[in-house]
Amino acid sequence: MAVSQNWLLRPFQERSTQIFLGVLFAALVVVTFLHLFMPQDSALHVSAYTVTLLGKYLCYALLAVAVDLVWGYLGILSLGHGAFFALGGYAMGMYLMRQIGDRGTYGDPILPDFMVFLNWGELPWYWLGFDMAWFAFIMVLLAPGILALVFGFLAFRSRVTGVYLSIITQALTFALMLAFFRNEMGFGGNNGLTDFRDILGFNLRTDATRLGLFIATGIALAIGYVICRAIVASKLGRVSIACRDAEARTRFLGYRVERVQLFVFVVSAMLAGVAGALYVPQVGIINPSEFSPLFSIEIVVWVALGGRATLYGAVIGAILVNYAKTVFTGVMPDAWLFMLGGLFVLVTVFLPKGIAGLLKKRQKQPQTQEATA
Amino acid sequence: MSMLEQLTHRDRVFDFLAPVASPVDVRHGPILYMEGVNVSFDGFKAINNLNLTVDDGELRCIIGPNGAGKTTMMDIITGKTRPDTGSVWFGSRHNLLTKSEPDIASLGIGRKFQKPTVFEALTVFENLELAMAADKRILPTLTAIMKPEYRDRINEVLETIGLQQLRDRLAGILSHGQKQWLEIGMLLMQKPRLLLVDEPVAGMTEQEMERTAELLTSLAGKQSVVVVEHDMGFVRSIARHVTVLHQGSVLAEGTMDQVSNDPEVIKVYLGEEA
């Protein structure tokens, strides 16, 4: 088979990517159709509430793909990816706050409500520029990217790996959570940012905007997936696996392991940031609880359940677990955490390769035949 | 600080500006030069005033009892361990003590580990691909393409190490001896000037050993090879020049016959086996 020369086009030749993109786009089209053209009282009608809920799942799926890139392929178990997700979310939230303008409770044309409430005279310098969409969208990438760059540079240069790195990432997100809880930080304290009105001129409370956000999230997931797949399918992806399995050996082959780790980590953080930015307008709020260590651990559970180092496994895991969460927290709110823990234990014991491992096993037979033919 | 000091020497090219991959200068003979090297771990002297030179194109065997410092010596040459004192030069231009592991690898020093270390989740072919001498920075690696000449080169090495049949199998399924060969193949892909080979025949059958001996002797001349080995029969079959290490320093040096007749050597090492 002719392999494409262009690293970004390579994923499209892989069967798993074709299937993934096909399923994703089919889902987007079906949901859109059922939402728009089925009568309200039909059993097949998808409500705006469900569309937004699905959009939220897709955000989580993109976040899970980002975590799988660093955990599955690079062997870095990040227990702090929620921090990058939340930073992207806050960047988007700041843009949405500035869009409110004088429609807030206090009617101040520039200051968000919480600043008026705190008697702040003017906008802090780091809020400047967030009234412009392009600036905010760049910050969605840059804020998590720069944090990952600085954190990763220090950690990987000192060759911190394994459990120790996981603990530091956990501490990172915990520290950020404490910081963002403080009112003086200027991010709305424990209430966070909310009461959003519109995005790019579209009213956030209309069904059409919600559908648009859902579709945008689906496209972002597709792009993020393709970027990750392209990295994984490139020689750099194989070097990542080499770093994961035998770091010292990779170094003696002449690769700068810490730079490989840094590059992949930063790409992953930026994808997590994008996921956060799409999450915030759909759920309508961003507050410091997104930084909570528990959330970051949950992400890892999604990936483990779905299956590590497959990318699509992360998507399956994120969607299934969150769907189960929606259902069971509705039925028995107290039992959910026990169920999640039980599920995690069961999968680790009986399905060490996750749900994706089941799919792979079924595929294996024809694949080996192909290889020998 | 040393970077600032350099600024005061106007006649010099700054180290950080000099191209890393400048050619290895062997006009003066040795390709590897170690002098007065000392390393201690928590008070234990692993390397004790070690002096060693290896000439360009030479095949050198290093033997010595356990704990003689053989592996530590390789760690020093490849930049994994920094000595407390002493100097280590690659040719007469590159001071290895100032360089990182990847830099040393790209200068042309390849290393085979004592325990065969291959990337088990990758195929045999991919293992060799990663080892191939190429631009190993991030973006060139990301956009790297498999050119026909690379493929030819990998196939050539596959043939040398006799693993053509297994090229698309995962390296994890290889037998111990095959892993050893794959790792030697990875060394060859790097096109190193100096090969450091730690116990290449451990776990190999008699036949495999013979082929390894053949391969290593055929490399010498074009490349310099340093072999650390326990198996005396194997050393005898390939060695022209043998160095005996004991307690972190050189005990004796010479041909296999000279060394094995040295009373000191017999006492510390060969005597145990006889």
PDB file of C-alpha atoms in Angstrom, chain A residues 44-187:
ATOM      1  CA  LEU A  44     -37.420  10.284  17.633  1.00  0.00           C
ATOM      2  CA  HIS A  45     -37.126  13.994  18.315  1.00  0.00           C
ATOM      3  CA  VAL A  46     -33.831  15.016  19.908  1.00  0.00           C
ATOM      4  CA  SER A  47     -34.384  17.931  22.226  1.00  0.00           C
ATOM      5  CA  ALA A  48     -32.076  20.919  22.515  1.00  0.00           C
ATOM      6  CA  TYR A  49     -31.244  19.698  26.003  1.00  0.00           C
ATOM      7  CA  THR A  50     -30.038  16.372  24.622  1.00  0.00           C
ATOM      8  CA  VAL A  51     -28.082  18.092  21.858  1.00  0.00           C
ATOM      9  CA  THR A  52     -26.200  20.120  24.450  1.00  0.00           C
ATOM     10  CA  LEU A  53     -25.679  17.031  26.575  1.00  0.00           C
ATOM     11  CA  LEU A  54     -24.190  15.216  23.587  1.00  0.00           C
ATOM     12  CA  GLY A  55     -22.028  18.261  22.882  1.00  0.00           C
ATOM     13  CA  LYS A  56     -20.729  18.014  26.431  1.00  0.00           C
ATOM     14  CA  TYR A  57     -19.859  14.342  25.895  1.00  0.00           C
ATOM     15  CA  LEU A  58     -17.953  15.254  22.746  1.00  0.00           C
ATOM     16  CA  CYS A  59     -15.935  17.837  24.714  1.00  0.00           C
ATOM     17  CA  TYR A  60     -15.052  15.132  27.213  1.00  0.00           C
ATOM     18  CA  ALA A  61     -14.167  12.828  24.332  1.00  0.00           C
ATOM     19  CA  LEU A  62     -11.694  15.370  22.933  1.00  0.00           C
ATOM     20  CA  LEU A  63     -10.223  15.779  26.418  1.00  0.00           C
ATOM     21  CA  ALA A  64      -9.879  12.007  26.713  1.00  0.00           C
ATOM     22  CA  VAL A  65      -8.120  11.820  23.335  1.00  0.00           C
ATOM     23  CA  ALA A  66      -5.644  14.442  24.584  1.00  0.00           C
ATOM     24  CA  VAL A  67      -4.984  12.396  27.728  1.00  0.00           C
ATOM     25  CA  ASP A  68      -4.617   9.186  25.718  1.00  0.00           C
ATOM     26  CA  LEU A  69      -1.986  10.861  23.536  1.00  0.00           C
ATOM     27  CA  VAL A  70       0.294  11.506  26.521  1.00  0.00           C
ATOM     28  CA  TRP A  71      -0.639   8.491  28.606  1.00  0.00           C
ATOM     29  CA  GLY A  72      -1.124   5.805  25.988  1.00  0.00           C
ATOM     30  CA  TYR A  73       1.643   6.706  23.600  1.00  0.00           C
ATOM     31  CA  LEU A  74       4.145   8.576  25.751  1.00  0.00           C
ATOM     32  CA  GLY A  75       3.629   6.804  29.045  1.00  0.00           C
ATOM     33  CA  ILE A  76       3.078  10.020  30.991  1.00  0.00           C
ATOM     34  CA  LEU A  77       0.166   9.525  33.344  1.00  0.00           C
ATOM     35  CA  SER A  78      -1.093  13.068  33.719  1.00  0.00           C
ATOM     36  CA  LEU A  79      -3.449  13.447  36.654  1.00  0.00           C
ATOM     37  CA  GLY A  80      -3.724  17.157  35.969  1.00  0.00           C
ATOM     38  CA  HIS A  81      -5.195  17.465  32.523  1.00  0.00           C
ATOM     39  CA  GLY A  82      -8.281  19.025  34.058  1.00  0.00           C
ATOM     40  CA  ALA A  83      -6.109  22.103  34.617  1.00  0.00           C
ATOM     41  CA  PHE A  84      -5.532  22.566  30.886  1.00  0.00           C
ATOM     42  CA  PHE A  85      -9.206  21.911  30.198  1.00  0.00           C
ATOM     43  CA  ALA A  86     -10.212  24.508  32.772  1.00  0.00           C
ATOM     44  CA  LEU A  87      -7.709  27.099  31.511  1.00  0.00           C
ATOM     45  CA  GLY A  88      -9.120  26.811  28.002  1.00  0.00           C
ATOM     46  CA  GLY A  89     -12.555  27.072  29.568  1.00  0.00           C
ATOM     47  CA  TYR A  90     -11.643  30.195  31.516  1.00  0.00           C
ATOM     48  CA  ALA A  91     -10.208  31.853  28.392  1.00  0.00           C
ATOM     49  CA  MET A  92     -13.518  31.212  26.636  1.00  0.00           C
ATOM     50  CA  GLY A  93     -15.448  32.250  29.749  1.00  0.00           C
ATOM     51  CA  MET A  94     -13.621  35.592  29.874  1.00  0.00           C
ATOM     52  CA  TYR A  95     -14.575  36.249  26.256  1.00  0.00           C
ATOM     53  CA  LEU A  96     -18.205  35.377  26.969  1.00  0.00           C
ATOM     54  CA  MET A  97     -18.190  37.628  30.063  1.00  0.00           C
ATOM     55  CA  ARG A  98     -16.978  40.581  28.036  1.00  0.00           C
ATOM     56  CA  GLN A  99     -19.703  39.888  25.464  1.00  0.00           C
ATOM     57  CA  ILE A 100     -22.367  40.477  28.118  1.00  0.00           C
ATOM     58  CA  GLY A 101     -21.532  44.200  28.046  1.00  0.00           C
ATOM     59  CA  ASP A 102     -24.069  46.353  29.865  1.00  0.00           C
ATOM     60  CA  ARG A 103     -26.720  43.614  30.012  1.00  0.00           C
ATOM     61  CA  GLY A 104     -25.382  42.353  33.376  1.00  0.00           C
ATOM     62  CA  THR A 105     -27.247  42.818  36.652  1.00  0.00           C
ATOM     63  CA  TYR A 106     -25.242  45.952  37.440  1.00  0.00           C
ATOM     64  CA  GLY A 107     -25.279  47.217  33.861  1.00  0.00           C
ATOM     65  CA  ASP A 108     -21.609  48.183  33.794  1.00  0.00           C
ATOM     66  CA  PRO A 109     -20.562  48.346  30.115  1.00  0.00           C
ATOM     67  CA  ILE A 110     -17.062  46.999  30.754  1.00  0.00           C
ATOM     68  CA  LEU A 111     -16.763  45.379  34.173  1.00  0.00           C
ATOM     69  CA  PRO A 112     -18.262  41.904  34.694  1.00  0.00           C
ATOM     70  CA  ASP A 113     -20.808  41.710  37.489  1.00  0.00           C
ATOM     71  CA  PHE A 114     -18.528  40.084  40.047  1.00  0.00           C
ATOM     72  CA  MET A 115     -15.973  42.896  39.706  1.00  0.00           C
ATOM     73  CA  VAL A 116     -18.644  45.536  40.254  1.00  0.00           C
ATOM     74  CA  PHE A 117     -19.770  43.537  43.270  1.00  0.00           C
ATOM     75  CA  LEU A 118     -16.201  43.534  44.620  1.00  0.00           C
ATOM     76  CA  ASN A 119     -15.996  47.313  44.022  1.00  0.00           C
ATOM     77  CA  TRP A 120     -13.189  47.026  41.502  1.00  0.00           C
ATOM     78  CA  GLY A 121     -12.569  50.280  39.676  1.00  0.00           C
ATOM     79  CA  GLU A 122     -11.196  48.932  36.437  1.00  0.00           C
ATOM     80  CA  LEU A 123     -10.494  45.768  34.504  1.00  0.00           C
ATOM     81  CA  PRO A 124      -7.326  43.886  35.555  1.00  0.00           C
ATOM     82  CA  TRP A 125      -4.666  43.914  32.811  1.00  0.00           C
ATOM     83  CA  TYR A 126      -5.095  40.200  32.030  1.00  0.00           C
ATOM     84  CA  TRP A 127      -8.719  40.760  31.100  1.00  0.00           C
ATOM     85  CA  LEU A 128      -7.733  43.194  28.364  1.00  0.00           C
ATOM     86  CA  GLY A 129      -8.219  41.959  24.831  1.00  0.00           C
ATOM     87  CA  PHE A 130     -10.772  39.322  25.770  1.00  0.00           C
ATOM     88  CA  ASP A 131     -13.535  41.354  24.204  1.00  0.00           C
ATOM     89  CA  MET A 132     -12.068  40.331  20.848  1.00  0.00           C
ATOM     90  CA  ALA A 133     -12.970  36.813  19.770  1.00  0.00           C
ATOM     91  CA  TRP A 134      -9.752  36.142  17.849  1.00  0.00           C
ATOM     92  CA  PHE A 135      -7.649  37.099  20.861  1.00  0.00           C
ATOM     93  CA  ALA A 136      -9.681  34.926  23.201  1.00  0.00           C
ATOM     94  CA  PHE A 137      -9.495  31.964  20.825  1.00  0.00           C
ATOM     95  CA  ILE A 138      -5.724  32.303  20.597  1.00  0.00           C
ATOM     96  CA  MET A 139      -5.556  32.396  24.391  1.00  0.00           C
ATOM     97  CA  VAL A 140      -7.601  29.189  24.499  1.00  0.00           C
ATOM     98  CA  LEU A 141      -4.563  27.543  22.908  1.00  0.00           C
ATOM     99  CA  LEU A 142      -1.828  29.655  24.467  1.00  0.00           C
ATOM    100  CA  ALA A 143      -2.846  29.632  28.133  1.00  0.00           C
ATOM    101  CA  PRO A 144      -2.794  25.827  28.529  1.00  0.00           C
ATOM    102  CA  GLY A 145       0.062  25.563  26.022  1.00  0.00           C
ATOM    103  CA  ILE A 146       2.331  27.912  27.956  1.00  0.00           C
ATOM    104  CA  LEU A 147       1.514  26.305  31.289  1.00  0.00           C
ATOM    105  CA  ALA A 148       2.321  22.883  29.800  1.00  0.00           C
ATOM    106  CA  LEU A 149       5.486  24.250  28.237  1.00  0.00           C
ATOM    107  CA  VAL A 150       6.843  25.705  31.476  1.00  0.00           C
ATOM    108  CA  PHE A 151       5.708  22.803  33.653  1.00  0.00           C
ATOM    109  CA  GLY A 152       6.885  20.193  31.151  1.00  0.00           C
ATOM    110  CA  PHE A 153      10.209  21.913  30.554  1.00  0.00           C
ATOM    111  CA  LEU A 154      11.035  21.832  34.254  1.00  0.00           C
ATOM    112  CA  ALA A 155       9.713  18.327  34.877  1.00  0.00           C
ATOM    113  CA  PHE A 156      11.122  16.555  31.824  1.00  0.00           C
ATOM    114  CA  ARG A 157      14.474  18.303  31.992  1.00  0.00           C
ATOM    115  CA  SER A 158      14.900  16.967  35.529  1.00  0.00           C
ATOM    116  CA  ARG A 159      13.818  13.557  34.187  1.00  0.00           C
ATOM    117  CA  VAL A 160      10.869  13.324  36.507  1.00  0.00           C
ATOM    118  CA  THR A 161       8.742  10.430  35.292  1.00  0.00           C
ATOM    119  CA  GLY A 162       6.353   7.777  36.500  1.00  0.00           C
ATOM    120  CA  VAL A 163       4.465   8.130  39.740  1.00  0.00           C
ATOM    121  CA  TYR A 164       6.354  11.250  40.757  1.00  0.00           C
ATOM    122  CA  LEU A 165       5.273  13.091  37.639  1.00  0.00           C
ATOM    123  CA  SER A 166       1.677  12.004  38.182  1.00  0.00           C
ATOM    124  CA  ILE A 167       1.786  13.381  41.708  1.00  0.00           C
ATOM    125  CA  ILE A 168       3.206  16.705  40.550  1.00  0.00           C
ATOM    126  CA  THR A 169       0.510  17.083  37.876  1.00  0.00           C
ATOM    127  CA  GLN A 170      -2.044  16.402  40.565  1.00  0.00           C
ATOM    128  CA  ALA A 171      -0.475  19.067  42.758  1.00  0.00           C
ATOM    129  CA  LEU A 172      -0.448  21.483  39.827  1.00  0.00           C
ATOM    130  CA  THR A 173      -4.168  21.264  39.253  1.00  0.00           C
ATOM    131  CA  PHE A 174      -4.883  21.387  42.989  1.00  0.00           C
ATOM    132  CA  ALA A 175      -2.773  24.538  43.380  1.00  0.00           C
ATOM    133  CA  LEU A 176      -4.581  26.166  40.469  1.00  0.00           C
ATOM    134  CA  MET A 177      -7.925  25.234  41.977  1.00  0.00           C
ATOM    135  CA  LEU A 178      -7.014  26.943  45.263  1.00  0.00           C
ATOM    136  CA  ALA A 179      -5.775  29.995  43.379  1.00  0.00           C
ATOM    137  CA  PHE A 180      -8.888  30.294  41.224  1.00  0.00           C
ATOM    138  CA  PHE A 181     -11.110  30.001  44.290  1.00  0.00           C
ATOM    139  CA  ARG A 182      -9.741  33.312  45.549  1.00  0.00           C
ATOM    140  CA  ASN A 183     -11.678  36.428  44.668  1.00  0.00           C
ATOM    141  CA  GLU A 184      -8.503  38.517  44.382  1.00  0.00           C
ATOM    142  CA  MET A 185      -7.404  36.436  41.393  1.00  0.00           C
ATOM    143  CA  GLY A 186     -10.068  38.169  39.329  1.00  0.00           C
ATOM    144  CA  PHE A 187     -11.688  35.073  37.883  1.00  0.00           C
TER     145      PHE A 187
END
